[in-house]
Amino acid sequence: MLIVMKAHASEEQVRGVCQKIESLGLRPHSIPGSQRTAIGITGNEMELDPGIFDEMPGVQEVIRVSKPYKLVSRDLKEENTVIRFPGTDATFGGNEVAVIAGPCAIESREQALATAERVAKAGAKFFRGGAYKPRTSPYSFQGLAEDGLKILAEVRDRYGLLIVTEAIDNESLDLVEKCADVIQIGARNMQNFSLLKRAGKARTPVLLKRGMSATVEEFLMAAEYIMSEGNYNVVLCERGVRTFADHTRNTLDLSVVPAVQRLSHLPIIVDPSHGTGKRNKVTPLSRAAVAVGADGLIIEVHPDPDRALSDGKQSLYPEQFDELMVEIRQIAGVLGRTVANPVANPGARRTSPVAATAAGSAAAR
Ligand code: PEP
Ligand code: MN
């Protein structure tokens, strides 16, 4: 059930409805919009009687939500969610197409800093790199763990890049949440419900990757798990699904972008690196992702892909990334969107987003 407040409902009236919901042993989720506030209710196993709220002061209408997800739905919030990072001008879901770039895994301080400098100069505002890697083989490189997180903290400090890094279980999430600006939940964990609930308790935005055989509904329900625990800053990410096709590692499902945008207010970005698995396809599919209306890209870049410890074959050389940024800037322009400009001296940027994050940042609007 969803309670839509009147456009001029007072804060006290909103609070009154939230208190009523709590008195029933349920959880209110008050989501302010540009026109009005809507309040989602979770925790009820049975249908609620709309009459309980109908006559309360400030209530415009009580809506039964027919879809299985509520908080991710456009029924709750008509306008797009824009996730902000105080102390910076970076966003997800705003007019600017967000660009996250960096290696698959943090391998060494030198590798991370060299990549970070290049992608920051090209205009990326977010840096990716796994310190905890979910690998198909237990014998493959598993990541540098806490040492990797320390390197990421240095990357942020030196280049003012916002850090996106993966948590693979509840223990790593405890550590990742202290260091990251965005917590990544990988495709293999999209339906790890205890991890999703834990991410929902974090105050850091979450990048949720689509499972490799997840339907749109399953994808949105995974985001609902995070939101139902009170973390409303979720970015969805299409990263390719399994099909019979064997010319690429996965089949990048770009049609999911407009499909999700129709159903949900959450931002959705595209990962053409894992989506194709092949370097020569990353640039074309990145162009297409921007053209289809994605809110961002996450791209693997490595200074020496032939020697990468993971995903070298799909990692761009830094020069290729430079070129990609130039191209997508033009494509975004056709749609009235922007891609950040190159930065001559990213070292001077040093916005200290960590402090901003600690101060309670990144509220979804
Ligand atoms: C990654 O981004 O490094 C990764 C492991 O991606 P996915 O979860 O999409 O396979
Ligand atoms: Mn990878």
Tab-separated table of C-alpha atoms and ligand atoms in Angstrom:
chain	number	residue	atom	x	y	z
A	1	MET	CA	0.000	0.000	0.000
A	2	LEU	CA	1.070	3.511	-0.775
A	3	ILE	CA	-0.128	6.735	0.807
A	4	VAL	CA	0.078	9.846	-1.331
A	5	MET	CA	0.126	13.035	0.696
A	6	LYS	CA	-1.406	16.319	-0.512
A	7	ALA	CA	1.009	18.664	-2.259
A	8	HIS	CA	0.967	21.046	0.694
A	9	ALA	CA	0.836	18.478	3.461
A	10	SER	CA	2.876	19.647	6.453
A	11	GLU	CA	5.796	17.756	7.923
A	12	GLU	CA	3.680	17.121	10.976
A	13	GLN	CA	0.964	15.502	8.856
A	14	VAL	CA	3.559	13.277	7.173
A	15	ARG	CA	4.918	12.381	10.610
A	16	GLY	CA	1.418	11.598	11.837
A	17	VAL	CA	0.881	9.067	9.052
A	18	CYS	CA	4.323	7.517	9.668
A	19	GLN	CA	3.544	7.184	13.379
A	20	LYS	CA	0.221	5.528	12.587
A	21	ILE	CA	2.037	3.006	10.367
A	22	GLU	CA	4.569	2.308	13.126
A	23	SER	CA	1.783	1.847	15.677
A	24	LEU	CA	0.518	-1.020	13.510
A	25	GLY	CA	3.956	-2.671	13.798
A	26	LEU	CA	4.834	-1.752	10.195
A	27	ARG	CA	7.588	0.326	8.597
A	28	PRO	CA	6.894	3.640	6.836
A	29	HIS	CA	9.124	4.793	3.990
A	30	SER	CA	8.558	8.476	3.425
A	31	ILE	CA	9.829	9.448	-0.021
A	32	PRO	CA	9.654	13.162	-0.846
A	33	GLY	CA	9.040	14.043	-4.490
A	34	SER	CA	9.059	17.384	-6.274
A	35	GLN	CA	5.241	17.568	-6.192
A	36	ARG	CA	4.325	15.605	-3.081
A	37	THR	CA	5.508	13.101	-0.524
A	38	ALA	CA	4.515	9.472	-0.864
A	39	ILE	CA	4.758	6.987	1.989
A	40	GLY	CA	5.366	3.328	1.235
A	41	ILE	CA	4.514	0.692	3.829
A	42	THR	CA	6.469	-2.514	4.308
A	43	GLY	CA	6.246	-5.321	6.819
A	44	ASN	CA	2.599	-6.221	6.249
A	45	GLU	CA	1.916	-9.768	5.214
A	46	MET	CA	-1.815	-9.122	4.775
A	47	GLU	CA	-3.668	-6.452	2.817
A	48	LEU	CA	-4.250	-3.337	4.900
A	49	ASP	CA	-7.566	-1.566	5.079
A	50	PRO	CA	-7.189	1.769	3.222
A	51	GLY	CA	-9.819	3.235	5.551
A	52	ILE	CA	-7.188	3.398	8.313
A	53	PHE	CA	-5.444	6.279	6.514
A	54	ASP	CA	-8.081	7.764	4.208
A	55	GLU	CA	-9.314	10.386	6.634
A	56	MET	CA	-6.030	11.355	8.197
A	57	PRO	CA	-5.034	15.018	7.787
A	58	GLY	CA	-2.871	15.704	4.722
A	59	VAL	CA	-3.683	12.408	2.998
A	60	GLN	CA	-4.582	12.794	-0.684
A	61	GLU	CA	-5.112	9.194	-1.625
A	62	VAL	CA	-4.384	5.609	-0.588
A	63	ILE	CA	-3.274	3.382	-3.438
A	64	ARG	CA	-3.093	-0.394	-3.553
A	65	VAL	CA	0.133	-1.362	-5.304
A	66	SER	CA	-0.533	-4.171	-7.715
A	67	LYS	CA	3.112	-4.950	-8.492
A	68	PRO	CA	5.179	-7.117	-6.151
A	69	TYR	CA	7.677	-4.297	-5.646
A	70	LYS	CA	6.631	-1.033	-4.059
A	71	LEU	CA	9.524	1.204	-3.100
A	72	VAL	CA	11.412	0.860	-6.398
A	73	SER	CA	8.272	1.586	-8.357
A	74	ARG	CA	7.337	4.746	-10.227
A	75	ASP	CA	3.986	4.474	-8.452
A	76	LEU	CA	5.805	5.585	-5.316
A	77	LYS	CA	7.886	8.271	-6.988
A	78	GLU	CA	7.175	9.642	-10.435
A	79	GLU	CA	10.378	11.547	-11.013
A	80	ASN	CA	13.814	9.979	-11.368
A	81	THR	CA	15.867	9.448	-8.247
A	82	VAL	CA	19.064	11.465	-8.341
A	83	ILE	CA	21.806	10.184	-6.056
A	84	ARG	CA	24.218	12.906	-4.952
A	85	PHE	CA	27.600	12.846	-3.292
A	86	PRO	CA	27.975	15.900	-1.095
A	87	GLY	CA	31.210	17.766	-1.533
A	88	THR	CA	31.281	16.766	-5.230
A	89	ASP	CA	29.133	17.419	-8.282
A	90	ALA	CA	28.867	13.725	-9.160
A	91	THR	CA	25.419	12.179	-9.501
A	92	PHE	CA	23.613	9.080	-10.673
A	93	GLY	CA	20.285	9.661	-12.350
A	94	GLY	CA	20.834	13.347	-13.087
A	95	ASN	CA	21.480	14.976	-16.417
A	96	GLU	CA	25.115	13.903	-16.462
A	97	VAL	CA	25.885	10.373	-17.632
A	98	ALA	CA	27.970	8.969	-14.743
A	99	VAL	CA	31.213	7.233	-15.687
A	100	ILE	CA	32.852	4.647	-13.428
A	101	ALA	CA	36.186	3.359	-14.697
A	102	GLY	CA	39.111	1.342	-13.416
A	103	PRO	CA	40.559	-2.147	-13.328
A	104	CYS	CA	38.580	-5.287	-12.621
A	105	ALA	CA	40.680	-5.900	-9.516
A	106	ILE	CA	43.078	-3.849	-7.438
A	107	GLU	CA	46.359	-5.669	-8.050
A	108	SER	CA	48.917	-3.246	-6.644
A	109	ARG	CA	49.262	0.365	-5.551
A	110	GLU	CA	51.119	1.241	-8.747
A	111	GLN	CA	48.511	-0.365	-11.005
A	112	ALA	CA	45.634	1.345	-9.189
A	113	LEU	CA	47.201	4.815	-9.059
A	114	ALA	CA	48.338	4.693	-12.686
A	115	THR	CA	44.853	3.714	-13.858
A	116	ALA	CA	43.167	6.224	-11.584
A	117	GLU	CA	45.216	9.131	-12.893
A	118	ARG	CA	44.350	8.260	-16.473
A	119	VAL	CA	40.631	7.775	-15.995
A	120	ALA	CA	40.344	10.886	-13.812
A	121	LYS	CA	42.078	12.949	-16.508
A	122	ALA	CA	39.683	11.604	-19.115
A	123	GLY	CA	36.727	12.814	-17.008
A	124	ALA	CA	35.608	9.806	-14.951
A	125	LYS	CA	34.322	10.822	-11.516
A	126	PHE	CA	34.081	7.301	-10.125
A	127	PHE	CA	36.841	4.707	-9.812
A	128	ARG	CA	36.118	0.981	-9.802
A	129	GLY	CA	38.325	-1.875	-8.635
A	130	GLY	CA	37.622	-5.007	-6.653
A	131	ALA	CA	39.428	-5.703	-3.398
A	132	TYR	CA	37.212	-8.773	-2.943
A	133	LYS	CA	36.716	-10.729	-6.165
A	134	PRO	CA	34.023	-13.360	-6.707
A	135	ARG	CA	35.920	-15.753	-9.001
A	136	THR	CA	34.598	-18.847	-10.744
A	137	SER	CA	37.727	-20.761	-9.734
A	138	PRO	CA	38.981	-20.888	-6.150
A	139	TYR	CA	42.506	-20.924	-7.602
A	140	SER	CA	42.121	-17.565	-9.381
A	141	PHE	CA	43.239	-14.262	-7.830
A	142	GLN	CA	40.750	-13.448	-5.080
A	143	GLY	CA	41.693	-9.793	-4.517
A	144	LEU	CA	43.927	-7.962	-2.028
A	145	ALA	CA	41.128	-7.631	0.552
A	146	GLU	CA	41.855	-4.961	3.179
A	147	ASP	CA	45.141	-3.976	1.521
A	148	GLY	CA	43.102	-3.294	-1.610
A	149	LEU	CA	40.725	-1.068	0.343
A	150	LYS	CA	43.670	0.962	1.629
A	151	ILE	CA	44.863	1.502	-1.926
A	152	LEU	CA	41.370	2.618	-2.912
A	153	ALA	CA	41.363	5.133	-0.059
A	154	GLU	CA	44.605	6.544	-1.445
A	155	VAL	CA	43.096	6.761	-4.933
A	156	ARG	CA	40.231	8.804	-3.555
A	157	ASP	CA	42.528	11.036	-1.635
A	158	ARG	CA	44.918	11.694	-4.510
A	159	TYR	CA	42.515	12.155	-7.376
A	160	GLY	CA	39.186	13.096	-5.779
A	161	LEU	CA	37.605	10.035	-7.386
A	162	LEU	CA	34.583	8.421	-5.744
A	163	ILE	CA	35.205	4.754	-4.988
A	164	VAL	CA	32.986	1.914	-6.215
A	165	THR	CA	34.015	-1.489	-4.890
A	166	GLU	CA	32.377	-4.842	-4.355
A	167	ALA	CA	31.295	-6.547	-1.138
A	168	ILE	CA	30.970	-10.297	-1.598
A	169	ASP	CA	29.538	-11.188	1.800
A	170	ASN	CA	28.421	-9.586	5.053
A	171	GLU	CA	31.936	-9.503	6.509
A	172	SER	CA	33.457	-7.747	3.513
A	173	LEU	CA	30.508	-5.358	3.454
A	174	ASP	CA	31.386	-4.240	7.003
A	175	LEU	CA	34.818	-3.199	5.719
A	176	VAL	CA	33.782	-1.942	2.276
A	177	GLU	CA	31.141	0.348	3.733
A	178	LYS	CA	33.815	2.203	5.724
A	179	CYS	CA	35.876	2.933	2.636
A	180	ALA	CA	33.593	3.014	-0.401
A	181	ASP	CA	31.399	5.798	-1.745
A	182	VAL	CA	29.320	3.153	-3.540
A	183	ILE	CA	29.023	-0.503	-2.459
A	184	GLN	CA	28.868	-2.876	-5.417
A	185	ILE	CA	26.785	-6.044	-5.187
A	186	GLY	CA	27.817	-8.405	-7.969
A	187	ALA	CA	25.706	-10.388	-10.400
A	188	ARG	CA	26.344	-13.636	-8.539
A	189	ASN	CA	24.998	-12.093	-5.348
A	190	MET	CA	21.935	-10.402	-6.801
A	191	GLN	CA	19.732	-12.862	-4.953
A	192	ASN	CA	21.873	-13.219	-1.840
A	193	PHE	CA	19.042	-11.915	0.281
A	194	SER	CA	20.949	-11.633	3.547
A	195	LEU	CA	23.631	-9.561	1.781
A	196	LEU	CA	20.941	-7.371	0.190
A	197	LYS	CA	19.357	-6.774	3.593
A	198	ARG	CA	22.741	-5.916	5.070
A	199	ALA	CA	23.366	-3.455	2.202
A	200	GLY	CA	19.960	-1.984	2.961
A	201	LYS	CA	21.138	-1.134	6.460
A	202	ALA	CA	24.198	0.705	5.122
A	203	ARG	CA	24.010	4.462	4.577
A	204	THR	CA	26.212	4.243	1.484
A	205	PRO	CA	24.674	4.050	-2.013
A	206	VAL	CA	24.567	0.572	-3.553
A	207	LEU	CA	25.352	-0.442	-7.138
A	208	LEU	CA	23.277	-3.570	-7.753
A	209	LYS	CA	24.271	-5.680	-10.751
A	210	ARG	CA	21.683	-7.747	-12.559
A	211	GLY	CA	22.003	-11.493	-12.056
A	212	MET	CA	23.093	-13.335	-15.169
A	213	SER	CA	19.688	-14.911	-15.648
A	214	ALA	CA	17.478	-12.492	-13.763
A	215	THR	CA	14.187	-11.233	-15.144
A	216	VAL	CA	13.341	-7.548	-14.775
A	217	GLU	CA	11.008	-8.404	-11.926
A	218	GLU	CA	13.662	-10.386	-10.067
A	219	PHE	CA	16.132	-7.536	-10.625
A	220	LEU	CA	13.713	-4.965	-9.210
A	221	MET	CA	12.787	-7.233	-6.299
A	222	ALA	CA	16.484	-7.420	-5.372
A	223	ALA	CA	16.572	-3.609	-5.276
A	224	GLU	CA	13.379	-3.700	-3.215
A	225	TYR	CA	15.177	-5.817	-0.588
A	226	ILE	CA	17.783	-3.052	-0.200
A	227	MET	CA	15.235	-0.246	-0.120
A	228	SER	CA	12.929	-2.068	2.289
A	229	GLU	CA	15.707	-1.861	4.889
A	230	GLY	CA	15.867	1.924	4.507
A	231	ASN	CA	18.657	2.485	1.973
A	232	TYR	CA	16.965	4.322	-0.896
A	233	ASN	CA	20.169	5.035	-2.837
A	234	VAL	CA	20.271	2.138	-5.246
A	235	VAL	CA	21.793	2.236	-8.741
A	236	LEU	CA	20.834	-0.653	-11.016
A	237	CYS	CA	23.362	-2.078	-13.465
A	238	GLU	CA	22.834	-4.202	-16.572
A	239	ARG	CA	25.917	-6.397	-17.122
A	240	GLY	CA	24.764	-8.975	-19.650
A	241	VAL	CA	22.737	-12.146	-19.356
A	242	ARG	CA	23.373	-15.754	-20.369
A	243	THR	CA	22.084	-16.761	-23.770
A	244	PHE	CA	23.015	-19.317	-26.460
A	245	ALA	CA	25.188	-16.689	-28.168
A	246	ASP	CA	28.887	-17.487	-27.927
A	247	HIS	CA	30.427	-14.551	-29.781
A	248	THR	CA	30.414	-12.612	-26.516
A	249	ARG	CA	30.869	-13.598	-22.859
A	250	ASN	CA	27.317	-12.492	-22.065
A	251	THR	CA	24.555	-10.874	-24.072
A	252	LEU	CA	24.243	-7.225	-23.102
A	253	ASP	CA	20.518	-6.594	-22.762
A	254	LEU	CA	20.252	-2.913	-23.576
A	255	SER	CA	16.491	-3.139	-23.888
A	256	VAL	CA	16.330	-3.572	-20.125
A	257	VAL	CA	17.270	0.114	-19.751
A	258	PRO	CA	14.004	1.575	-21.107
A	259	ALA	CA	12.104	-1.363	-19.567
A	260	VAL	CA	13.415	-0.529	-16.091
A	261	GLN	CA	13.009	3.212	-16.616
A	262	ARG	CA	9.339	2.685	-17.293
A	263	LEU	CA	8.810	0.746	-14.092
A	264	SER	CA	11.229	2.332	-11.664
A	265	HIS	CA	12.529	5.737	-10.587
A	266	LEU	CA	15.982	4.316	-9.810
A	267	PRO	CA	18.970	5.144	-12.020
A	268	ILE	CA	20.231	2.368	-14.295
A	269	ILE	CA	23.728	2.110	-15.728
A	270	VAL	CA	25.388	-0.349	-18.131
A	271	ASP	CA	28.530	-2.495	-17.869
A	272	PRO	CA	29.703	-3.206	-21.424
A	273	SER	CA	32.917	-4.824	-20.120
A	274	HIS	CA	31.302	-7.842	-18.453
A	275	GLY	CA	28.399	-7.547	-20.882
A	276	THR	CA	30.626	-8.437	-23.830
A	277	GLY	CA	33.845	-9.843	-22.360
A	278	LYS	CA	35.766	-8.569	-25.385
A	279	ARG	CA	37.751	-5.374	-25.606
A	280	ASN	CA	36.799	-4.724	-29.226
A	281	LYS	CA	33.103	-4.673	-28.312
A	282	VAL	CA	33.298	-2.438	-25.269
A	283	THR	CA	33.396	0.881	-27.135
A	284	PRO	CA	30.548	0.106	-29.565
A	285	LEU	CA	28.293	-1.125	-26.764
A	286	SER	CA	29.208	1.866	-24.592
A	287	ARG	CA	28.076	4.173	-27.384
A	288	ALA	CA	24.850	2.192	-27.675
A	289	ALA	CA	24.256	2.257	-23.907
A	290	VAL	CA	24.455	6.046	-23.818
A	291	ALA	CA	22.214	6.263	-26.870
A	292	VAL	CA	19.608	3.988	-25.285
A	293	GLY	CA	19.402	6.358	-22.311
A	294	ALA	CA	21.521	4.690	-19.628
A	295	ASP	CA	22.330	6.893	-16.652
A	296	GLY	CA	25.944	5.790	-16.631
A	297	LEU	CA	28.640	3.332	-17.640
A	298	ILE	CA	31.032	1.142	-15.674
A	299	ILE	CA	34.103	0.322	-17.728
A	300	GLU	CA	37.159	-1.812	-17.021
A	301	VAL	CA	40.436	-0.050	-17.867
A	302	HIS	CA	43.919	-1.459	-17.239
A	303	PRO	CA	47.335	0.017	-18.036
A	304	ASP	CA	48.644	-3.418	-19.088
A	305	PRO	CA	45.667	-5.652	-19.857
A	306	ASP	CA	47.784	-8.572	-21.092
A	307	ARG	CA	49.194	-8.931	-17.614
A	308	ALA	CA	45.943	-8.248	-15.724
A	309	LEU	CA	45.118	-10.731	-12.950
A	310	SER	CA	41.487	-10.754	-14.003
A	311	ASP	CA	39.401	-9.730	-17.015
A	312	GLY	CA	42.332	-8.427	-19.097
A	313	LYS	CA	40.605	-9.426	-22.345
A	314	GLN	CA	37.741	-7.044	-21.718
A	315	SER	CA	39.817	-4.199	-20.254
A	316	LEU	CA	40.397	-1.104	-22.361
A	317	TYR	CA	43.827	0.466	-22.749
A	318	PRO	CA	43.800	3.965	-21.226
A	319	GLU	CA	44.038	5.537	-24.723
A	320	GLN	CA	40.935	3.638	-25.802
A	321	PHE	CA	39.128	4.937	-22.740
A	322	ASP	CA	40.159	8.517	-23.611
A	323	GLU	CA	38.643	8.093	-27.043
A	324	LEU	CA	35.483	6.490	-25.684
A	325	MET	CA	34.904	9.502	-23.429
A	326	VAL	CA	35.178	11.865	-26.395
A	327	GLU	CA	32.646	9.822	-28.344
A	328	ILE	CA	30.077	9.383	-25.614
A	329	ARG	CA	30.238	13.090	-24.826
A	330	GLN	CA	28.928	13.718	-28.324
A	331	ILE	CA	26.287	11.005	-28.153
A	332	ALA	CA	25.042	12.258	-24.781
A	333	GLY	CA	24.754	15.735	-26.293
A	334	VAL	CA	22.240	14.497	-28.858
A	335	LEU	CA	19.995	13.472	-25.977
A	336	GLY	CA	20.499	16.734	-24.096
A	337	ARG	CA	22.693	15.003	-21.533
A	338	THR	CA	26.328	15.554	-20.609
A	339	VAL	CA	29.475	13.580	-19.872
A	340	ALA	CA	32.042	15.248	-17.620
A	341	ASN	CA	34.908	17.042	-19.341
A	342	PRO	CA	38.548	16.015	-19.107
A	343	VAL	CA	40.417	17.243	-16.039
A	344	ALA	CA	43.984	18.430	-16.608
A	345	ASN	CA	45.089	18.056	-13.006
A	346	PRO	CA	42.805	15.720	-11.059
A	347	GLY	CA	45.231	15.834	-8.113
A	348	ALA	CA	44.049	19.380	-7.483
A	349	ARG	CA	40.422	18.231	-7.244
A	350	ARG	CA	40.759	16.351	-3.935
A	351	THR	CA	37.251	16.950	-2.773
A	352	SER	CA	37.502	14.685	0.236
A	353	PRO	CA	34.237	12.903	-0.473
A	354	VAL	CA	34.900	10.544	2.453
A	355	ALA	CA	34.229	13.233	4.987
A	356	ALA	CA	31.100	14.164	3.098
A	357	THR	CA	29.931	10.554	3.063
A	358	ALA	CA	30.575	10.175	6.760
A	359	ALA	CA	28.484	13.263	7.350
A	360	GLY	CA	25.458	11.410	6.191
A	361	SER	CA	25.570	12.102	2.503
A	362	ALA	CA	23.930	10.885	-0.594
A	363	ALA	CA	20.283	11.250	0.139
A	364	ALA	CA	18.079	10.286	-2.775
A	365	ARG	CA	15.876	13.084	-3.926
B	1	PEP	C1	32.923	-6.880	-11.611
B	1	PEP	O1	32.333	-5.818	-11.817
B	1	PEP	O2	34.149	-6.942	-11.452
B	1	PEP	C2	32.152	-8.151	-11.576
B	1	PEP	C3	32.612	-9.223	-10.966
B	1	PEP	O3	30.992	-8.032	-12.241
B	1	PEP	P1	29.718	-9.023	-12.282
B	1	PEP	O4	29.260	-9.177	-10.856
B	1	PEP	O5	28.764	-8.269	-13.148
B	1	PEP	O6	30.168	-10.309	-12.904
B	2	MN	MN	35.776	-7.882	-13.991
